[in-house]
PDB file of C-alpha atoms and ligand atoms in Angstrom:
ATOM      1  CA  MET A   1     -53.340 -42.059 -20.776  1.00 98.00           C
ATOM      2  CA  ASP A   2     -50.950 -40.461 -23.236  1.00 98.00           C
ATOM      3  CA  GLY A   3     -48.278 -38.613 -21.252  1.00 98.00           C
ATOM      4  CA  LYS A   4     -46.210 -37.964 -24.302  1.00 98.00           C
ATOM      5  CA  ALA A   5     -48.938 -35.998 -26.093  1.00 98.00           C
ATOM      6  CA  LEU A   6     -49.791 -34.043 -22.938  1.00 98.00           C
ATOM      7  CA  ALA A   7     -46.063 -33.287 -22.359  1.00 98.00           C
ATOM      8  CA  GLU A   8     -45.796 -31.805 -25.830  1.00 98.00           C
ATOM      9  CA  ARG A   9     -48.633 -29.415 -25.050  1.00 98.00           C
ATOM     10  CA  VAL A  10     -47.082 -28.493 -21.698  1.00 98.00           C
ATOM     11  CA  ARG A  11     -43.727 -27.773 -23.372  1.00 98.00           C
ATOM     12  CA  ALA A  12     -45.469 -25.399 -25.808  1.00 98.00           C
ATOM     13  CA  GLU A  13     -47.092 -23.643 -22.901  1.00 98.00           C
ATOM     14  CA  VAL A  14     -43.766 -23.378 -21.071  1.00 98.00           C
ATOM     15  CA  ALA A  15     -42.076 -21.914 -24.187  1.00 98.00           C
ATOM     16  CA  LYS A  16     -44.832 -19.266 -24.300  1.00 98.00           C
ATOM     17  CA  ASP A  17     -44.373 -18.583 -20.497  1.00 98.00           C
ATOM     18  CA  ILE A  18     -40.656 -18.176 -20.967  1.00 98.00           C
ATOM     19  CA  GLU A  19     -41.152 -15.728 -23.851  1.00 97.00           C
ATOM     20  CA  GLU A  20     -43.651 -13.725 -21.892  1.00 97.00           C
ATOM     21  CA  LEU A  21     -41.374 -13.576 -18.897  1.00 95.00           C
ATOM     22  CA  GLY A  22     -39.007 -11.537 -21.039  1.00 94.00           C
ATOM     23  CA  ARG A  23     -35.831 -12.483 -19.146  1.00 94.00           C
ATOM     24  CA  PRO A  24     -33.483 -15.423 -19.599  1.00 96.00           C
ATOM     25  CA  ALA A  25     -34.007 -18.557 -17.534  1.00 98.00           C
ATOM     26  CA  GLY A  26     -31.351 -21.219 -16.990  1.00 98.00           C
ATOM     27  CA  LEU A  27     -31.315 -24.708 -15.483  1.00 98.00           C
ATOM     28  CA  ALA A  28     -28.053 -26.001 -13.998  1.00 98.00           C
ATOM     29  CA  THR A  29     -27.831 -29.797 -14.192  1.00 98.00           C
ATOM     30  CA  VAL A  30     -25.317 -31.583 -11.970  1.00 98.00           C
ATOM     31  CA  LEU A  31     -24.345 -35.073 -12.758  1.00 98.00           C
ATOM     32  CA  VAL A  32     -21.696 -36.911 -10.656  1.00 98.00           C
ATOM     33  CA  GLY A  33     -20.184 -40.037 -12.150  1.00 98.00           C
ATOM     34  CA  ASP A  34     -21.037 -42.032 -15.303  1.00 96.00           C
ATOM     35  CA  ASP A  35     -24.215 -43.909 -14.652  1.00 96.00           C
ATOM     36  CA  PRO A  36     -25.632 -44.482 -18.132  1.00 94.00           C
ATOM     37  CA  ALA A  37     -29.297 -44.141 -17.121  1.00 94.00           C
ATOM     38  CA  SER A  38     -28.560 -40.830 -15.375  1.00 97.00           C
ATOM     39  CA  GLU A  39     -26.663 -39.547 -18.380  1.00 97.00           C
ATOM     40  CA  ILE A  40     -29.703 -40.254 -20.551  1.00 96.00           C
ATOM     41  CA  TYR A  41     -32.048 -38.466 -18.112  1.00 96.00           C
ATOM     42  CA  ILE A  42     -29.760 -35.427 -17.984  1.00 98.00           C
ATOM     43  CA  LYS A  43     -29.497 -35.272 -21.715  1.00 98.00           C
ATOM     44  CA  ARG A  44     -33.316 -35.422 -22.138  1.00 98.00           C
ATOM     45  CA  LYS A  45     -33.797 -32.652 -19.588  1.00 98.00           C
ATOM     46  CA  GLN A  46     -31.230 -30.450 -21.250  1.00 98.00           C
ATOM     47  CA  GLU A  47     -32.780 -31.047 -24.687  1.00 98.00           C
ATOM     48  CA  ALA A  48     -36.245 -30.214 -23.332  1.00 98.00           C
ATOM     49  CA  CYS A  49     -34.830 -26.982 -21.789  1.00 98.00           C
ATOM     50  CA  ARG A  50     -33.341 -25.919 -25.112  1.00 98.00           C
ATOM     51  CA  GLU A  51     -36.613 -26.582 -26.874  1.00 98.00           C
ATOM     52  CA  VAL A  52     -38.572 -24.222 -24.661  1.00 98.00           C
ATOM     53  CA  GLY A  53     -35.922 -21.473 -24.386  1.00 98.00           C
ATOM     54  CA  ILE A  54     -34.399 -22.398 -21.041  1.00 98.00           C
ATOM     55  CA  GLU A  55     -30.614 -22.372 -21.132  1.00 98.00           C
ATOM     56  CA  PRO A  56     -29.084 -25.582 -19.739  1.00 98.00           C
ATOM     57  CA  PHE A  57     -25.821 -25.297 -17.753  1.00 98.00           C
ATOM     58  CA  ASP A  58     -24.143 -28.671 -17.830  1.00 98.00           C
ATOM     59  CA  HIS A  59     -21.970 -29.698 -14.883  1.00 98.00           C
ATOM     60  CA  HIS A  60     -20.613 -33.233 -15.221  1.00 98.00           C
ATOM     61  CA  LEU A  61     -18.262 -34.164 -12.396  1.00 98.00           C
ATOM     62  CA  SER A  62     -16.113 -37.265 -11.962  1.00 98.00           C
ATOM     63  CA  ALA A  63     -17.275 -40.209  -9.853  1.00 98.00           C
ATOM     64  CA  GLU A  64     -14.502 -39.382  -7.333  1.00 98.00           C
ATOM     65  CA  THR A  65     -15.888 -35.952  -6.535  1.00 98.00           C
ATOM     66  CA  THR A  66     -15.978 -35.196  -2.849  1.00 98.00           C
ATOM     67  CA  GLU A  67     -18.969 -33.926  -0.840  1.00 98.00           C
ATOM     68  CA  GLU A  68     -17.055 -30.653  -0.146  1.00 98.00           C
ATOM     69  CA  GLU A  69     -16.389 -30.151  -3.886  1.00 98.00           C
ATOM     70  CA  LEU A  70     -20.044 -30.658  -4.712  1.00 98.00           C
ATOM     71  CA  LEU A  71     -21.197 -28.384  -1.906  1.00 98.00           C
ATOM     72  CA  ALA A  72     -18.849 -25.727  -3.326  1.00 98.00           C
ATOM     73  CA  LEU A  73     -20.356 -26.123  -6.817  1.00 98.00           C
ATOM     74  CA  VAL A  74     -23.944 -25.827  -5.469  1.00 99.00           C
ATOM     75  CA  GLY A  75     -22.864 -22.759  -3.526  1.00 98.00           C
ATOM     76  CA  GLU A  76     -21.611 -21.177  -6.791  1.00 98.00           C
ATOM     77  CA  LEU A  77     -24.843 -22.072  -8.611  1.00 99.00           C
ATOM     78  CA  ASN A  78     -26.919 -20.629  -5.800  1.00 98.00           C
ATOM     79  CA  ALA A  79     -25.097 -17.336  -6.198  1.00 98.00           C
ATOM     80  CA  ASP A  80     -25.205 -17.246  -9.972  1.00 98.00           C
ATOM     81  CA  ASP A  81     -28.006 -15.072 -11.295  1.00 98.00           C
ATOM     82  CA  ARG A  82     -28.042 -16.831 -14.659  1.00 98.00           C
ATOM     83  CA  VAL A  83     -29.059 -20.040 -12.913  1.00 98.00           C
ATOM     84  CA  THR A  84     -32.801 -20.079 -12.261  1.00 98.00           C
ATOM     85  CA  GLY A  85     -32.979 -23.701 -11.150  1.00 98.00           C
ATOM     86  CA  ILE A  86     -30.577 -26.332  -9.856  1.00 98.00           C
ATOM     87  CA  LEU A  87     -31.018 -30.031 -10.499  1.00 98.00           C
ATOM     88  CA  CYS A  88     -28.701 -32.571  -8.929  1.00 98.00           C
ATOM     89  CA  GLN A  89     -29.260 -35.946 -10.560  1.00 98.00           C
ATOM     90  CA  LEU A  90     -29.701 -38.763  -8.068  1.00 97.00           C
ATOM     91  CA  PRO A  91     -28.329 -41.187  -7.030  1.00 97.00           C
ATOM     92  CA  LEU A  92     -25.044 -39.645  -5.951  1.00 98.00           C
ATOM     93  CA  PRO A  93     -21.911 -41.783  -5.312  1.00 98.00           C
ATOM     94  CA  ASP A  94     -21.548 -43.339  -1.882  1.00 98.00           C
ATOM     95  CA  GLN A  95     -18.950 -40.868  -0.552  1.00 98.00           C
ATOM     96  CA  ILE A  96     -21.522 -38.005  -0.846  1.00 98.00           C
ATOM     97  CA  ASP A  97     -24.417 -37.513   1.663  1.00 98.00           C
ATOM     98  CA  GLU A  98     -27.370 -36.956  -0.706  1.00 98.00           C
ATOM     99  CA  ASP A  99     -29.534 -35.243   1.942  1.00 98.00           C
ATOM    100  CA  ARG A 100     -26.769 -32.731   2.735  1.00 98.00           C
ATOM    101  CA  ILE A 101     -26.460 -31.809  -0.955  1.00 98.00           C
ATOM    102  CA  ILE A 102     -30.227 -31.490  -1.329  1.00 98.00           C
ATOM    103  CA  ARG A 103     -30.314 -29.209   1.694  1.00 98.00           C
ATOM    104  CA  SER A 104     -27.549 -27.048   0.229  1.00 98.00           C
ATOM    105  CA  ILE A 105     -29.622 -25.997  -2.738  1.00 98.00           C
ATOM    106  CA  ALA A 106     -31.304 -22.574  -2.271  1.00 98.00           C
ATOM    107  CA  PRO A 107     -35.026 -23.278  -1.755  1.00 98.00           C
ATOM    108  CA  ILE A 108     -35.927 -20.680  -4.369  1.00 98.00           C
ATOM    109  CA  LYS A 109     -33.928 -22.600  -6.960  1.00 98.00           C
ATOM    110  CA  ASP A 110     -35.069 -26.128  -5.867  1.00 98.00           C
ATOM    111  CA  VAL A 111     -36.856 -27.054  -9.026  1.00 98.00           C
ATOM    112  CA  ASP A 112     -36.697 -30.736  -8.150  1.00 98.00           C
ATOM    113  CA  GLY A 113     -38.707 -30.011  -4.987  1.00 98.00           C
ATOM    114  CA  PHE A 114     -36.568 -32.364  -2.820  1.00 98.00           C
ATOM    115  CA  HIS A 115     -35.416 -29.737  -0.299  1.00 98.00           C
ATOM    116  CA  PRO A 116     -37.096 -30.081   3.123  1.00 98.00           C
ATOM    117  CA  PHE A 117     -38.304 -26.499   2.616  1.00 98.00           C
ATOM    118  CA  SER A 118     -40.229 -27.556  -0.500  1.00 98.00           C
ATOM    119  CA  ALA A 119     -41.364 -30.875   0.968  1.00 98.00           C
ATOM    120  CA  GLY A 120     -42.595 -29.041   4.123  1.00 98.00           C
ATOM    121  CA  HIS A 121     -44.533 -26.513   2.179  1.00 98.00           C
ATOM    122  CA  LEU A 122     -46.186 -29.316   0.226  1.00 98.00           C
ATOM    123  CA  LEU A 123     -47.075 -31.093   3.459  1.00 98.00           C
ATOM    124  CA  GLN A 124     -48.723 -27.978   4.821  1.00 97.00           C
ATOM    125  CA  GLY A 125     -50.733 -27.426   1.652  1.00 96.00           C
ATOM    126  CA  SER A 126     -48.910 -24.373   0.316  1.00 97.00           C
ATOM    127  CA  PRO A 127     -46.475 -25.860  -2.153  1.00 98.00           C
ATOM    128  CA  THR A 128     -43.571 -23.962  -3.708  1.00 98.00           C
ATOM    129  CA  PHE A 129     -41.919 -26.623  -5.875  1.00 98.00           C
ATOM    130  CA  VAL A 130     -43.541 -30.014  -6.126  1.00 98.00           C
ATOM    131  CA  ALA A 131     -41.348 -33.010  -7.130  1.00 98.00           C
ATOM    132  CA  ALA A 132     -41.695 -33.349 -10.931  1.00 98.00           C
ATOM    133  CA  THR A 133     -42.864 -36.913 -11.156  1.00 98.00           C
ATOM    134  CA  PRO A 134     -45.923 -36.650  -8.825  1.00 98.00           C
ATOM    135  CA  ALA A 135     -46.660 -33.161 -10.201  1.00 98.00           C
ATOM    136  CA  GLY A 136     -46.703 -34.619 -13.733  1.00 98.00           C
ATOM    137  CA  ILE A 137     -48.959 -37.481 -12.654  1.00 99.00           C
ATOM    138  CA  MET A 138     -51.496 -35.008 -11.195  1.00 99.00           C
ATOM    139  CA  GLU A 139     -51.537 -33.194 -14.504  1.00 98.00           C
ATOM    140  CA  ILE A 140     -52.199 -36.476 -16.346  1.00 98.00           C
ATOM    141  CA  LEU A 141     -55.087 -37.316 -13.930  1.00 99.00           C
ATOM    142  CA  ARG A 142     -56.554 -33.801 -14.425  1.00 98.00           C
ATOM    143  CA  GLU A 143     -56.209 -34.084 -18.175  1.00 98.00           C
ATOM    144  CA  TYR A 144     -58.164 -37.334 -18.213  1.00 98.00           C
ATOM    145  CA  GLU A 145     -60.685 -35.988 -15.729  1.00 98.00           C
ATOM    146  CA  VAL A 146     -60.095 -38.760 -13.175  1.00 98.00           C
ATOM    147  CA  GLU A 147     -62.389 -38.182 -10.238  1.00 98.00           C
ATOM    148  CA  LEU A 148     -60.317 -37.827  -7.034  1.00 98.00           C
ATOM    149  CA  LEU A 149     -62.750 -36.270  -4.652  1.00 98.00           C
ATOM    150  CA  GLY A 150     -63.713 -39.018  -2.248  1.00 98.00           C
ATOM    151  CA  ALA A 151     -61.919 -41.598  -4.388  1.00 99.00           C
ATOM    152  CA  ARG A 152     -59.876 -44.365  -2.853  1.00 98.00           C
ATOM    153  CA  ALA A 153     -56.262 -43.997  -3.941  1.00 99.00           C
ATOM    154  CA  VAL A 154     -53.435 -46.463  -3.249  1.00 99.00           C
ATOM    155  CA  VAL A 155     -49.822 -45.378  -3.711  1.00 99.00           C
ATOM    156  CA  VAL A 156     -47.388 -48.204  -3.765  1.00 99.00           C
ATOM    157  CA  GLY A 157     -43.967 -46.878  -2.759  1.00 98.00           C
ATOM    158  CA  ARG A 158     -43.032 -44.271  -0.101  1.00 98.00           C
ATOM    159  CA  SER A 159     -39.897 -42.550  -1.369  1.00 98.00           C
ATOM    160  CA  ASN A 160     -39.354 -38.892  -0.775  1.00 98.00           C
ATOM    161  CA  ILE A 161     -39.250 -38.208  -4.505  1.00 97.00           C
ATOM    162  CA  VAL A 162     -42.328 -40.095  -5.655  1.00 98.00           C
ATOM    163  CA  GLY A 163     -44.503 -42.014  -3.216  1.00 98.00           C
ATOM    164  CA  LYS A 164     -44.828 -39.540  -0.342  1.00 98.00           C
ATOM    165  CA  PRO A 165     -45.364 -36.376  -2.397  1.00 98.00           C
ATOM    166  CA  MET A 166     -47.744 -38.316  -4.596  1.00 99.00           C
ATOM    167  CA  ALA A 167     -49.849 -39.284  -1.582  1.00 99.00           C
ATOM    168  CA  LEU A 168     -49.912 -35.679  -0.388  1.00 98.00           C
ATOM    169  CA  LEU A 169     -51.089 -34.374  -3.732  1.00 98.00           C
ATOM    170  CA  LEU A 170     -53.873 -36.944  -3.934  1.00 99.00           C
ATOM    171  CA  LEU A 171     -54.860 -36.089  -0.405  1.00 98.00           C
ATOM    172  CA  ALA A 172     -55.036 -32.362  -1.310  1.00 98.00           C
ATOM    173  CA  GLU A 173     -57.485 -33.352  -4.014  1.00 98.00           C
ATOM    174  CA  HIS A 174     -59.592 -35.078  -1.333  1.00 98.00           C
ATOM    175  CA  ALA A 175     -58.850 -38.614  -2.186  1.00 99.00           C
ATOM    176  CA  THR A 176     -58.728 -41.216   0.661  1.00 99.00           C
ATOM    177  CA  VAL A 177     -55.140 -42.284   0.425  1.00 99.00           C
ATOM    178  CA  THR A 178     -53.288 -45.422   1.447  1.00 99.00           C
ATOM    179  CA  ILE A 179     -49.533 -45.691   1.113  1.00 99.00           C
ATOM    180  CA  CYS A 180     -48.045 -49.163   0.673  1.00 99.00           C
ATOM    181  CA  HIS A 181     -44.434 -50.265   0.941  1.00 98.00           C
ATOM    182  CA  SER A 182     -42.286 -53.367   1.297  1.00 98.00           C
ATOM    183  CA  ARG A 183     -43.753 -54.253   4.704  1.00 98.00           C
ATOM    184  CA  THR A 184     -47.431 -53.910   3.675  1.00 98.00           C
ATOM    185  CA  ARG A 185     -49.408 -57.011   4.566  1.00 98.00           C
ATOM    186  CA  ASP A 186     -51.545 -58.385   1.689  1.00 98.00           C
ATOM    187  CA  LEU A 187     -50.653 -55.778  -0.870  1.00 98.00           C
ATOM    188  CA  ALA A 188     -53.087 -57.328  -3.403  1.00 98.00           C
ATOM    189  CA  ALA A 189     -56.036 -56.882  -1.084  1.00 98.00           C
ATOM    190  CA  VAL A 190     -55.180 -53.212  -0.463  1.00 98.00           C
ATOM    191  CA  VAL A 191     -54.635 -52.457  -4.125  1.00 99.00           C
ATOM    192  CA  ARG A 192     -57.922 -54.175  -5.058  1.00 98.00           C
ATOM    193  CA  GLU A 193     -59.774 -51.521  -3.019  1.00 98.00           C
ATOM    194  CA  ALA A 194     -58.411 -48.661  -5.111  1.00 98.00           C
ATOM    195  CA  ASP A 195     -60.127 -46.461  -7.643  1.00 99.00           C
ATOM    196  CA  VAL A 196     -56.765 -45.003  -8.432  1.00 99.00           C
ATOM    197  CA  VAL A 197     -53.450 -46.939  -8.171  1.00 99.00           C
ATOM    198  CA  VAL A 198     -50.054 -45.383  -8.458  1.00 99.00           C
ATOM    199  CA  ALA A 199     -47.275 -47.910  -8.741  1.00 99.00           C
ATOM    200  CA  ALA A 200     -43.816 -46.498  -7.863  1.00 98.00           C
ATOM    201  CA  VAL A 201     -41.709 -49.414  -6.765  1.00 98.00           C
ATOM    202  CA  GLY A 202     -39.164 -50.351  -9.359  1.00 98.00           C
ATOM    203  CA  ARG A 203     -40.079 -54.025  -9.803  1.00 98.00           C
ATOM    204  CA  ALA A 204     -41.150 -55.150 -13.221  1.00 98.00           C
ATOM    205  CA  GLY A 205     -44.703 -56.367 -13.497  1.00 97.00           C
ATOM    206  CA  MET A 206     -45.396 -56.439  -9.689  1.00 98.00           C
ATOM    207  CA  ILE A 207     -48.914 -55.036 -10.083  1.00 98.00           C
ATOM    208  CA  THR A 208     -50.874 -57.772 -11.779  1.00 98.00           C
ATOM    209  CA  GLY A 209     -54.366 -57.892 -13.308  1.00 98.00           C
ATOM    210  CA  ASP A 210     -55.869 -59.803 -10.433  1.00 98.00           C
ATOM    211  CA  MET A 211     -54.830 -57.000  -8.023  1.00 98.00           C
ATOM    212  CA  VAL A 212     -56.658 -54.285  -9.934  1.00 98.00           C
ATOM    213  CA  ARG A 213     -60.386 -53.488  -9.591  1.00 98.00           C
ATOM    214  CA  GLU A 214     -62.229 -53.512 -12.892  1.00 98.00           C
ATOM    215  CA  GLY A 215     -62.264 -49.970 -14.302  1.00 98.00           C
ATOM    216  CA  ALA A 216     -59.679 -48.530 -11.967  1.00 98.00           C
ATOM    217  CA  THR A 217     -57.221 -45.883 -13.043  1.00 99.00           C
ATOM    218  CA  VAL A 218     -53.606 -47.137 -12.993  1.00 99.00           C
ATOM    219  CA  VAL A 219     -50.504 -44.991 -13.120  1.00 99.00           C
ATOM    220  CA  ASP A 220     -47.245 -46.828 -13.801  1.00 98.00           C
ATOM    221  CA  VAL A 221     -44.218 -44.909 -12.570  1.00 98.00           C
ATOM    222  CA  GLY A 222     -41.782 -47.809 -12.731  1.00 98.00           C
ATOM    223  CA  ILE A 223     -38.742 -47.788 -14.952  1.00 97.00           C
ATOM    224  CA  ASN A 224     -37.203 -51.291 -15.137  1.00 97.00           C
ATOM    225  CA  ARG A 225     -34.779 -52.610 -17.663  1.00 95.00           C
ATOM    226  CA  VAL A 226     -35.610 -56.178 -18.581  1.00 96.00           C
ATOM    227  CA  GLU A 227     -33.725 -57.945 -21.376  1.00 95.00           C
ATOM    228  CA  GLY A 228     -32.793 -54.601 -22.988  1.00 93.00           C
ATOM    229  CA  LYS A 229     -36.422 -53.319 -22.804  1.00 95.00           C
ATOM    230  CA  VAL A 230     -37.839 -50.641 -20.507  1.00 96.00           C
ATOM    231  CA  VAL A 231     -40.925 -51.851 -18.697  1.00 97.00           C
ATOM    232  CA  GLY A 232     -43.016 -50.482 -15.847  1.00 98.00           C
ATOM    233  CA  ASP A 233     -44.182 -51.915 -12.503  1.00 98.00           C
ATOM    234  CA  VAL A 234     -47.535 -52.889 -13.993  1.00 98.00           C
ATOM    235  CA  ALA A 235     -47.971 -56.254 -15.724  1.00 98.00           C
ATOM    236  CA  GLU A 236     -49.387 -56.605 -19.227  1.00 97.00           C
ATOM    237  CA  ASP A 237     -52.615 -58.168 -17.992  1.00 98.00           C
ATOM    238  CA  VAL A 238     -53.612 -54.983 -16.134  1.00 98.00           C
ATOM    239  CA  ARG A 239     -54.524 -53.424 -19.546  1.00 97.00           C
ATOM    240  CA  GLY A 240     -57.680 -55.625 -19.715  1.00 95.00           C
ATOM    241  CA  ARG A 241     -58.772 -54.609 -16.219  1.00 98.00           C
ATOM    242  CA  ALA A 242     -57.914 -50.911 -15.851  1.00 98.00           C
ATOM    243  CA  GLY A 243     -60.218 -48.171 -17.100  1.00 98.00           C
ATOM    244  CA  LEU A 244     -57.309 -45.849 -17.702  1.00 98.00           C
ATOM    245  CA  LEU A 245     -53.593 -46.758 -17.694  1.00 98.00           C
ATOM    246  CA  THR A 246     -50.334 -44.921 -18.346  1.00 98.00           C
ATOM    247  CA  PRO A 247     -48.012 -46.763 -20.744  1.00 98.00           C
ATOM    248  CA  VAL A 248     -44.272 -47.264 -20.182  1.00 98.00           C
ATOM    249  CA  PRO A 249     -42.655 -45.667 -22.007  1.00 97.00           C
ATOM    250  CA  GLY A 250     -44.727 -42.620 -23.009  1.00 98.00           C
ATOM    251  CA  GLY A 251     -46.705 -42.071 -19.777  1.00 98.00           C
ATOM    252  CA  VAL A 252     -45.172 -40.653 -16.608  1.00 98.00           C
ATOM    253  CA  GLY A 253     -41.647 -40.158 -17.992  1.00 98.00           C
ATOM    254  CA  PRO A 254     -42.365 -37.325 -20.494  1.00 98.00           C
ATOM    255  CA  MET A 255     -44.574 -35.574 -17.972  1.00 98.00           C
ATOM    256  CA  THR A 256     -41.862 -35.649 -15.330  1.00 98.00           C
ATOM    257  CA  ILE A 257     -39.596 -33.655 -17.689  1.00 98.00           C
ATOM    258  CA  ALA A 258     -42.446 -31.274 -18.589  1.00 98.00           C
ATOM    259  CA  SER A 259     -43.072 -30.627 -14.868  1.00 98.00           C
ATOM    260  CA  LEU A 260     -39.450 -29.852 -14.318  1.00 98.00           C
ATOM    261  CA  LEU A 261     -39.771 -27.184 -17.003  1.00 98.00           C
ATOM    262  CA  ARG A 262     -42.875 -25.823 -15.321  1.00 98.00           C
ATOM    263  CA  ASN A 263     -41.002 -25.639 -12.003  1.00 98.00           C
ATOM    264  CA  THR A 264     -38.167 -23.735 -13.745  1.00 98.00           C
ATOM    265  CA  VAL A 265     -40.681 -21.181 -14.988  1.00 98.00           C
ATOM    266  CA  LYS A 266     -42.047 -20.932 -11.441  1.00 98.00           C
ATOM    267  CA  ALA A 267     -38.557 -20.360 -10.115  1.00 98.00           C
ATOM    268  CA  ALA A 268     -38.015 -17.594 -12.712  1.00 98.00           C
ATOM    269  CA  ARG A 269     -41.229 -15.944 -11.590  1.00 98.00           C
ATOM    270  CA  TYR A 270     -40.217 -16.123  -7.903  1.00 98.00           C
ATOM    271  CA  GLN A 271     -36.826 -14.643  -8.759  1.00 97.00           C
ATOM    272  CA  ALA A 272     -38.331 -11.925 -10.945  1.00 96.00           C
ATOM    273  CA  GLY A 273     -40.679 -10.992  -8.085  1.00 95.00           C
ATOM    274  CA  VAL A 274     -43.798 -11.545 -10.069  1.00 95.00           C
ATOM    275  CA  LEU A 275     -44.662 -14.420  -7.667  1.00 97.00           C
ATOM    276  CA  ALA A 276     -44.095 -14.014  -3.916  1.00 97.00           C
ATOM    277  CA  PHE A 277     -41.726 -16.666  -2.497  1.00 97.00           C
ATOM    278  CA  PRO A 278     -42.643 -17.616   1.058  1.00 95.00           C
ATOM    279  CA  LEU A 279     -39.966 -16.519   3.498  1.00 78.00           C
ATOM    280  CA  ASP A 280     -38.492 -19.209   5.738  1.00 56.00           C
TER     281      ASP A 280
HETATM  282  P1  NDP B 301     -37.260 -46.194  -4.271  1.00 52.41           P
HETATM  283  O1  NDP B 301     -36.492 -47.400  -4.469  1.00 52.41           O
HETATM  284  O2  NDP B 301     -36.759 -45.035  -3.585  1.00 52.41           O
HETATM  285  O3  NDP B 301     -38.695 -46.634  -3.499  1.00 52.41           O
HETATM  286  C1  NDP B 301     -39.336 -47.814  -3.885  1.00 52.41           C
HETATM  287  C2  NDP B 301     -40.456 -48.058  -2.903  1.00 52.41           C
HETATM  288  O4  NDP B 301     -41.128 -49.243  -3.224  1.00 52.41           O
HETATM  289  C3  NDP B 301     -40.066 -48.120  -1.463  1.00 52.41           C
HETATM  290  O5  NDP B 301     -40.858 -47.287  -0.656  1.00 52.41           O
HETATM  291  C4  NDP B 301     -40.253 -49.615  -1.120  1.00 52.41           C
HETATM  292  O6  NDP B 301     -40.646 -49.845   0.201  1.00 52.41           O
HETATM  293  C5  NDP B 301     -41.324 -49.997  -2.063  1.00 52.41           C
HETATM  294  N1  NDP B 301     -41.308 -51.452  -2.304  1.00 52.41           N
HETATM  295  C6  NDP B 301     -40.223 -52.217  -2.610  1.00 52.41           C
HETATM  296  N2  NDP B 301     -40.581 -53.495  -2.743  1.00 52.41           N
HETATM  297  C7  NDP B 301     -41.877 -53.515  -2.513  1.00 52.41           C
HETATM  298  C8  NDP B 301     -42.827 -54.548  -2.502  1.00 52.41           C
HETATM  299  N3  NDP B 301     -42.501 -55.832  -2.765  1.00 52.41           N
HETATM  300  N4  NDP B 301     -44.161 -54.280  -2.215  1.00 52.41           N
HETATM  301  C9  NDP B 301     -44.514 -53.015  -1.935  1.00 52.41           C
HETATM  302  N5  NDP B 301     -43.662 -51.996  -1.965  1.00 52.41           N
HETATM  303  C10 NDP B 301     -42.338 -52.251  -2.253  1.00 52.41           C
HETATM  304  O7  NDP B 301     -37.799 -45.793  -5.712  1.00 52.41           O
HETATM  305  P2  NDP B 301     -38.338 -44.387  -6.254  1.00 52.41           P
HETATM  306  O8  NDP B 301     -39.496 -43.997  -5.596  1.00 52.41           O
HETATM  307  O9  NDP B 301     -37.250 -43.499  -6.528  1.00 52.41           O
HETATM  308  O10 NDP B 301     -38.785 -44.936  -7.749  1.00 52.41           O
HETATM  309  C11 NDP B 301     -39.755 -45.928  -7.950  1.00 52.41           C
HETATM  310  C12 NDP B 301     -39.758 -46.360  -9.425  1.00 52.41           C
HETATM  311  O11 NDP B 301     -40.195 -45.214 -10.197  1.00 52.41           O
HETATM  312  C13 NDP B 301     -38.434 -46.821  -9.974  1.00 52.41           C
HETATM  313  O12 NDP B 301     -38.655 -47.800 -10.959  1.00 52.41           O
HETATM  314  C14 NDP B 301     -37.881 -45.593 -10.637  1.00 52.41           C
HETATM  315  O13 NDP B 301     -36.986 -45.883 -11.675  1.00 52.41           O
HETATM  316  C15 NDP B 301     -39.144 -44.956 -11.164  1.00 52.41           C
HETATM  317  N6  NDP B 301     -39.105 -43.535 -11.400  1.00 52.41           N
HETATM  318  C16 NDP B 301     -39.629 -43.083 -12.531  1.00 52.41           C
HETATM  319  C17 NDP B 301     -39.675 -41.765 -12.848  1.00 52.41           C
HETATM  320  C18 NDP B 301     -40.237 -41.319 -14.163  1.00 52.41           C
HETATM  321  O14 NDP B 301     -40.012 -40.191 -14.485  1.00 52.41           O
HETATM  322  N7  NDP B 301     -41.037 -42.084 -14.822  1.00 52.41           N
HETATM  323  C19 NDP B 301     -39.076 -40.752 -11.918  1.00 52.41           C
HETATM  324  C20 NDP B 301     -38.692 -41.303 -10.625  1.00 52.41           C
HETATM  325  C21 NDP B 301     -38.698 -42.653 -10.407  1.00 52.41           C
HETATM  326  P3  NDP B 301     -39.736 -49.580   1.472  1.00 52.41           P
HETATM  327  O15 NDP B 301     -39.808 -48.061   1.703  1.00 52.41           O
HETATM  328  O16 NDP B 301     -40.380 -50.316   2.565  1.00 52.41           O
HETATM  329  O17 NDP B 301     -38.351 -50.001   1.122  1.00 52.41           O
END
């Protein structure tokens, strides 16, 4: 399943949406410290913004930034009308309480969808902003017409940013969902039952061919650096078993960025009043 090609189409749609909106949209990106991977992600997100007509506002703070300093910056961004969406790149340095920062972002600007307000609305089936990675995966599954109604779906990983929202989105499409994690007994047996597998662990090649039912749809979220190469959580030999498979790179990654852009358009619509934002 070609996430790169789909993402290109989504970006073209977003560019049109932004033009039609007729008012400027801006995405504030906040990066604390000098993690090279985070720097690459931020750069890609900013480039994607520019391409579709969203203005990126770059905030790169030192690794020594305190929690209070970061809270003050988020407060300024919340109040700034030029800033449609706020993205705080994770992970944050140890001296900063990540959850507290996430909670400080105005829910109407929470384009990452990590705020408990956004997560709660997703849980209750009336989403505002859905986390970009699982949202992008749902778009890939729709594009390839993967049957979810009544399907058995297994999500490996239970993080707040990928695994849990992924499971909720599959459930909303009427899949029968199982969530696996590091304490799951006999992971292979559980995964083997699945029509749709989403691997979001962060361990190179942990889903192997013998764990995958013939013809199953496999989504590889993992980003692992092995000997200078980026590989997913899904081993090479799954290719011969899966009916449909997302590659790494070129699968979930590009769609994550495309979904972030879609969320920024949604934020702009909420803020323009053309879409009603649910009051908390
Ligand atoms: P986390 O580290 O937050 O979560 C990993 C999950 O995997 C945890 O729930 C953990 O279980 C589970 N796990 C760990 N070991 C095992 C095991 N042996 N068997 C079963 N489950 C296991 O990671 P994220 O959710 O943030 O990210 C997952 C992967 O996706 C990473 O490689 C990350 O880089 C990638 N990613 C890719 C994105 C993209 O755009 N393509 C975006 C976001 C993430 P437990 O809860 O019990 O510890």
